[in-house]
PDB file of C-alpha atoms in Angstrom:
ATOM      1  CA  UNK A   9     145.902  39.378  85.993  1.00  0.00           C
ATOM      2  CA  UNK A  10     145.883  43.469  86.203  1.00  0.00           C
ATOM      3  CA  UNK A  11     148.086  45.029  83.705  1.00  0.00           C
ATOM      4  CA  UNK A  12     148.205  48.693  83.409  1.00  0.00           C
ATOM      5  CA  UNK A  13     149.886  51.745  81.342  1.00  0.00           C
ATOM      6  CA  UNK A  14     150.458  55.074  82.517  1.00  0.00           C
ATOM      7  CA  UNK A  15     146.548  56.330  82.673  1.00  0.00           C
ATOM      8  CA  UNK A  16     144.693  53.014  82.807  1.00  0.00           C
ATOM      9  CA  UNK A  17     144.116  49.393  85.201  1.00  0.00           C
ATOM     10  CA  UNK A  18     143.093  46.699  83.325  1.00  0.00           C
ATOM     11  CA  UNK A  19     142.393  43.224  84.586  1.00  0.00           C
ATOM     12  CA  UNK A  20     142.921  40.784  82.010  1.00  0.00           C
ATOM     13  CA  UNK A  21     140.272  37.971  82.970  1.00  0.00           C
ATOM     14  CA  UNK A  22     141.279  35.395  80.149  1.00  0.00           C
ATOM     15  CA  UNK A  23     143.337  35.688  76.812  1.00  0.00           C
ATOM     16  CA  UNK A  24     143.958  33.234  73.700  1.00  0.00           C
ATOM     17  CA  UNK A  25     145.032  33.482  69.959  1.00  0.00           C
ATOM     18  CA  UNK A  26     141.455  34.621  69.117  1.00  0.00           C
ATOM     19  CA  UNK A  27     140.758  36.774  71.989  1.00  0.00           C
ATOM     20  CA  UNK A  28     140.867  38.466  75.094  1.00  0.00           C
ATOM     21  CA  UNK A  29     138.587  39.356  78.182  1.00  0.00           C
ATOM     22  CA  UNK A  30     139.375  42.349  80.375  1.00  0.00           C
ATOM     23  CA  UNK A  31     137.520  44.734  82.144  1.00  0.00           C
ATOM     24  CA  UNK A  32     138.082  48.549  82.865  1.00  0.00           C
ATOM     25  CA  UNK A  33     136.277  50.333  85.415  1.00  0.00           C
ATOM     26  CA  UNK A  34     132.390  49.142  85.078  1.00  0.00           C
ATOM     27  CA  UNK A  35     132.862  47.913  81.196  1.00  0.00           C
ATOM     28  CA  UNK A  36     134.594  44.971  80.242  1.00  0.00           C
ATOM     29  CA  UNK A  37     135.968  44.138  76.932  1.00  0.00           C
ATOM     30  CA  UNK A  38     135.763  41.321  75.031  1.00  0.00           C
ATOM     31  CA  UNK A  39     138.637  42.193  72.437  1.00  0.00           C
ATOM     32  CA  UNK A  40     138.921  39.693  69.255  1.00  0.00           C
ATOM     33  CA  UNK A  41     141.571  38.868  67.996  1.00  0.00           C
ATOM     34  CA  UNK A  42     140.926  37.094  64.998  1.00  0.00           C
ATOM     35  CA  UNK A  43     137.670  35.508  63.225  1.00  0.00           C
ATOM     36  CA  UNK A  44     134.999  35.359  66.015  1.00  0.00           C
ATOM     37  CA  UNK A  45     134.208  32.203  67.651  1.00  0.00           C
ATOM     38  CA  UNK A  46     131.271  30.389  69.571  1.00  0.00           C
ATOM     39  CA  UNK A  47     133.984  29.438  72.610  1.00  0.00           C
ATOM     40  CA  UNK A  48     135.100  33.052  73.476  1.00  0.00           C
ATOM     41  CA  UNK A  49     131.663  34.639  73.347  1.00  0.00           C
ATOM     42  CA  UNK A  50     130.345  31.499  75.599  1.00  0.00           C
ATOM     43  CA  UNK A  51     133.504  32.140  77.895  1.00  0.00           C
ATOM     44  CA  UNK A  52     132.619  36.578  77.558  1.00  0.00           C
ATOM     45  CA  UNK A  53     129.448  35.289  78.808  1.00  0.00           C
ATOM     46  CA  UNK A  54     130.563  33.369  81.517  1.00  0.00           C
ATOM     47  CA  UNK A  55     132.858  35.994  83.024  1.00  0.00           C
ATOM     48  CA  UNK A  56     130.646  39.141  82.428  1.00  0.00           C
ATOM     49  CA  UNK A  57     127.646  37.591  84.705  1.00  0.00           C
ATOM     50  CA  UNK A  58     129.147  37.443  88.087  1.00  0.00           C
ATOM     51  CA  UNK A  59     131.723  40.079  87.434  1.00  0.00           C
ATOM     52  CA  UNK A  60     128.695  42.519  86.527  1.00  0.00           C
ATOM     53  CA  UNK A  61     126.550  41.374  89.337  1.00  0.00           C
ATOM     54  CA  UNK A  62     128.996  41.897  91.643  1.00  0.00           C
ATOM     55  CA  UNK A  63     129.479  46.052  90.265  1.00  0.00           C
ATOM     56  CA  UNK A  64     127.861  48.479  92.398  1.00  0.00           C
ATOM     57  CA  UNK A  65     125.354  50.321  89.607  1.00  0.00           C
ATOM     58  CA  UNK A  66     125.572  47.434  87.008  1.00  0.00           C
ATOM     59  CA  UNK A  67     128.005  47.648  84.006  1.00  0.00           C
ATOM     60  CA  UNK A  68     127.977  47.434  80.417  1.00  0.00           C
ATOM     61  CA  UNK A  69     129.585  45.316  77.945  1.00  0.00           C
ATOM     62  CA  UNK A  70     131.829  46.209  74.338  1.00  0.00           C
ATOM     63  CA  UNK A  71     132.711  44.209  72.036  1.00  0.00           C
ATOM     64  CA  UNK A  72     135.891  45.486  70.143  1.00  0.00           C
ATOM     65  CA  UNK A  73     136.448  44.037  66.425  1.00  0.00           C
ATOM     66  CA  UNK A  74     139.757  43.386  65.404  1.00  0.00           C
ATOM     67  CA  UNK A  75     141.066  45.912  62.797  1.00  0.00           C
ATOM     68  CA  UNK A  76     142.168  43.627  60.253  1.00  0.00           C
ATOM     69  CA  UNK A  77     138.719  42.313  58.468  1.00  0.00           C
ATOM     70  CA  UNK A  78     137.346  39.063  59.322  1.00  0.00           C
ATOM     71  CA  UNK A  79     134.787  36.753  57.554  1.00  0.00           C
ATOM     72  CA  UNK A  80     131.099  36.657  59.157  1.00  0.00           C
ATOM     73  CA  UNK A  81     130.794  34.390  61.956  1.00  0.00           C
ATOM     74  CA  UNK A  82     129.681  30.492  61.477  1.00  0.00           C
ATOM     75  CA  UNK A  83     126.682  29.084  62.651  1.00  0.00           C
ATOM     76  CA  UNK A  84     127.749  27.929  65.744  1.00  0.00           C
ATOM     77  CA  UNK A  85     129.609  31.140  66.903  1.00  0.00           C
ATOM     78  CA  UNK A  86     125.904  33.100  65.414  1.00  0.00           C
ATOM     79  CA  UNK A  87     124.083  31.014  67.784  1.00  0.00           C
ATOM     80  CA  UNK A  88     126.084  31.959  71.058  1.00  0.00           C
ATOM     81  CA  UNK A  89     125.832  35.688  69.857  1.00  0.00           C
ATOM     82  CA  UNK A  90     121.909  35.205  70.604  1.00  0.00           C
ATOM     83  CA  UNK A  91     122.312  33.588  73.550  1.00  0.00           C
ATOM     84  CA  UNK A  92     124.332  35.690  74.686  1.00  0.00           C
ATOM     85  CA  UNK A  93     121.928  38.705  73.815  1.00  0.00           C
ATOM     86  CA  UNK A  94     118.900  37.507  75.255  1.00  0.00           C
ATOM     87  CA  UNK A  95     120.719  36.417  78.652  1.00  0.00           C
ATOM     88  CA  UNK A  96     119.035  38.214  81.262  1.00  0.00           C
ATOM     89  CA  UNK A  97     120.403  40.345  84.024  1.00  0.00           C
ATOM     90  CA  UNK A  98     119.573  43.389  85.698  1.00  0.00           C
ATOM     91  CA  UNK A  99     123.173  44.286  86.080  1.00  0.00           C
ATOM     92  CA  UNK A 100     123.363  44.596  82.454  1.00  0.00           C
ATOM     93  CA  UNK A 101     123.067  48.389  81.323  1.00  0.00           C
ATOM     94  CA  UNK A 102     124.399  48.289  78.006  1.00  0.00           C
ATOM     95  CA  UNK A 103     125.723  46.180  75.001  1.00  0.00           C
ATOM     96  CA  UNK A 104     128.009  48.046  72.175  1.00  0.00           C
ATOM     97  CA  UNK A 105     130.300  47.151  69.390  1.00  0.00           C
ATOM     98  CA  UNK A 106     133.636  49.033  68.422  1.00  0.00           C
ATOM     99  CA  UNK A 107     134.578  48.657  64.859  1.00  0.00           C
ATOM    100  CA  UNK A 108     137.050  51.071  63.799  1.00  0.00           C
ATOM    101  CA  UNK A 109     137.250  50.664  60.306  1.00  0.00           C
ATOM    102  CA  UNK A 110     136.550  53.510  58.191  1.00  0.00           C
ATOM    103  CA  UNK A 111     134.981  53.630  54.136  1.00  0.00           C
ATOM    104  CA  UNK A 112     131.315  52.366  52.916  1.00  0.00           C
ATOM    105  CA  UNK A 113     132.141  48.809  53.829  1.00  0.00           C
ATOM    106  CA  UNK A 114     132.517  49.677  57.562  1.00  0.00           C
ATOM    107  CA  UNK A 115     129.929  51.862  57.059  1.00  0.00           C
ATOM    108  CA  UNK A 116     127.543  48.878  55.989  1.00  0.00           C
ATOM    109  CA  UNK A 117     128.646  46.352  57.897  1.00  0.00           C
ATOM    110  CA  UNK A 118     128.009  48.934  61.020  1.00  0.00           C
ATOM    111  CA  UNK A 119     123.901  48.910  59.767  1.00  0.00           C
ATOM    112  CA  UNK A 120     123.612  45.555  59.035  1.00  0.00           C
ATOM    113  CA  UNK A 121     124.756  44.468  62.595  1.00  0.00           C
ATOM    114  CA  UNK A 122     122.354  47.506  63.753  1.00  0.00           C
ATOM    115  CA  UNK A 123     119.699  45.442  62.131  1.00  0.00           C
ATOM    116  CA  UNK A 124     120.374  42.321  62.750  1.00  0.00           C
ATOM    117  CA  UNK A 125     121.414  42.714  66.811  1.00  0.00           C
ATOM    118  CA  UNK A 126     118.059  45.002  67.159  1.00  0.00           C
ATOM    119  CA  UNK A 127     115.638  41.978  65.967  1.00  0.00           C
ATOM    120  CA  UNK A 128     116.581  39.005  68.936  1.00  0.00           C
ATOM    121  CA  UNK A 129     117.733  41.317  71.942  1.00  0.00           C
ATOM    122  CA  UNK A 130     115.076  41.549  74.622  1.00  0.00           C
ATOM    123  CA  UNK A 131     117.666  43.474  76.577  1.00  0.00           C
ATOM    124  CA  UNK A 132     119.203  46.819  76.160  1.00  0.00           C
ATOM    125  CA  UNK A 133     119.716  47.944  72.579  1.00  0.00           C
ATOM    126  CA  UNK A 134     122.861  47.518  70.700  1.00  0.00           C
ATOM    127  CA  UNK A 135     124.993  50.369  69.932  1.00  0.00           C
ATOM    128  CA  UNK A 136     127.408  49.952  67.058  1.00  0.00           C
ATOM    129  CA  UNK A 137     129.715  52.957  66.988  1.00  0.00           C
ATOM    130  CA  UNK A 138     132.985  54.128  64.967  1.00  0.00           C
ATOM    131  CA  UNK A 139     135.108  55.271  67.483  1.00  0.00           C
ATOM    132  CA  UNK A 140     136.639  54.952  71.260  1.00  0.00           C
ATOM    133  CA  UNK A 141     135.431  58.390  71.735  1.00  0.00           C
ATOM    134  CA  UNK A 142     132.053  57.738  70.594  1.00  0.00           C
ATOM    135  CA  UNK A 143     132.092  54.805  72.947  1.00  0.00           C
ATOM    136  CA  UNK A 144     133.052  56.704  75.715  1.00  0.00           C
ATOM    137  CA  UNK A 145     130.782  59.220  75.554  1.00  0.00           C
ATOM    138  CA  UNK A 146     127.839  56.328  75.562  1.00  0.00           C
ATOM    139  CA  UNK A 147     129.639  54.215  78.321  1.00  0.00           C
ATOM    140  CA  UNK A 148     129.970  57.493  80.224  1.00  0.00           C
ATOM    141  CA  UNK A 149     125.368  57.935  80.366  1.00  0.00           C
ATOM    142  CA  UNK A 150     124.672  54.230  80.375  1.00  0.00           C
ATOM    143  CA  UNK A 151     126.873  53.672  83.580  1.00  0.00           C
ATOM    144  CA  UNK A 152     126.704  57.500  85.128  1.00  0.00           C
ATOM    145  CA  UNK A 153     130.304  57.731  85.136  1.00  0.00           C
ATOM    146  CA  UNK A 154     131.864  60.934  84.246  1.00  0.00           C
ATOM    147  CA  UNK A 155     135.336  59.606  84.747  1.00  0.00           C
ATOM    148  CA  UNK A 156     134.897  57.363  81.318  1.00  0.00           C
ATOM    149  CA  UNK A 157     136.819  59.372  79.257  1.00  0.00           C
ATOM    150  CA  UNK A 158     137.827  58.816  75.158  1.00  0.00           C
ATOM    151  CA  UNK A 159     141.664  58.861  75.977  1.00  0.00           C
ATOM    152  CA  UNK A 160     141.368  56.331  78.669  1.00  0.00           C
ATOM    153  CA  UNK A 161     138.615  54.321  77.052  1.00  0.00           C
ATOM    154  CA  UNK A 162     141.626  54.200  74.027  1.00  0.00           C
ATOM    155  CA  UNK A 163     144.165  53.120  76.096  1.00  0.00           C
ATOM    156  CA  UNK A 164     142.293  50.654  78.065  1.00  0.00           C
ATOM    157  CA  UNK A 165     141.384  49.190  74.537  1.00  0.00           C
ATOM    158  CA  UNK A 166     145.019  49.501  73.531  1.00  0.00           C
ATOM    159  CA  UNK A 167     145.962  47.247  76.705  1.00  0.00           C
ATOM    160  CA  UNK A 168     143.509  44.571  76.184  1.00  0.00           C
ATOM    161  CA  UNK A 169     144.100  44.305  72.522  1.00  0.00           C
ATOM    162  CA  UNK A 170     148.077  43.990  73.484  1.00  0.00           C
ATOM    163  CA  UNK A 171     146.823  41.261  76.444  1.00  0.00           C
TER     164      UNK A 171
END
């Protein structure tokens, strides 16, 4: 389904309570909704292969946290995270993670998942950042696209979170 605002098209590729799945351009979005769960990063997983593949130039994945805090993830969900991160795939440029909280709890949970997704990847590094801008402005090198821009990158967040 393609939804769109003013500035952005967004295909929504699958939504639930917990999450939804959309892509923008060459990025797609894998926007929680609640507590993380094994099923919607295997399903992420699922739908970013051939959708990427099929992107001329490759594209690159985010992960957007919800803003309300969460707990960690289980074991289960864990496990599908490092599947999911050692999945292979040329098409694959980059992997990042939006959380938008601010204070020294954000700030720590930010390094620990530095940490932690740097040890079991064997593809491109993770990229935890604070901000859609700061997104953007990585999104925009890793897929040579000088049309990602922070207000767009925003709204295109905006529209999956709303799904």
């Amino acid at each position: 389904m393609v939804t769109s605002s003013s500035s952005v098209k967004v295909e929504l590729l699958e939504r639930t309570d917990l999450y939804v799945v959309a892509t923008w351009r060459r990025l797609m979005l894998l926007a929680w909704r609640g507590q993380a769960s094994a099923a919607g990063v295997e399903r992420s997983r699922a739908l970013f292969q051939p959708w990427a593949a099929r992107q001329p130039g490759g594209a690159a994945f985010l992960i957007v946290l919800p803003r309300q805090r969460t707990g960690p993830p289980d074991q289960e969900t864990r496990a599908a995270m490092q599947r999911a991160a050692s999945a292979p795939g040329g098409y694959l440029k980059g992997v990042a993670t939006l959380i938008e909280e601010e204070g020294f709890i954000a700030a720590s949970v930010r390094a620990i998942m530095m940490r932690v997704q740097a040890r079991g990847t064997q593809g491109p590094a993770p990229n935890i950042f604070r901000t859609p801008a700061e997104v953007a402005a990585w999104a925009a090198v890793v897929l040579q696209d000088r049309e990602v821009t922070p207000e767009e990158l925003a709204e295109a967040i905006r529209v999956a979170r709303k799904g």
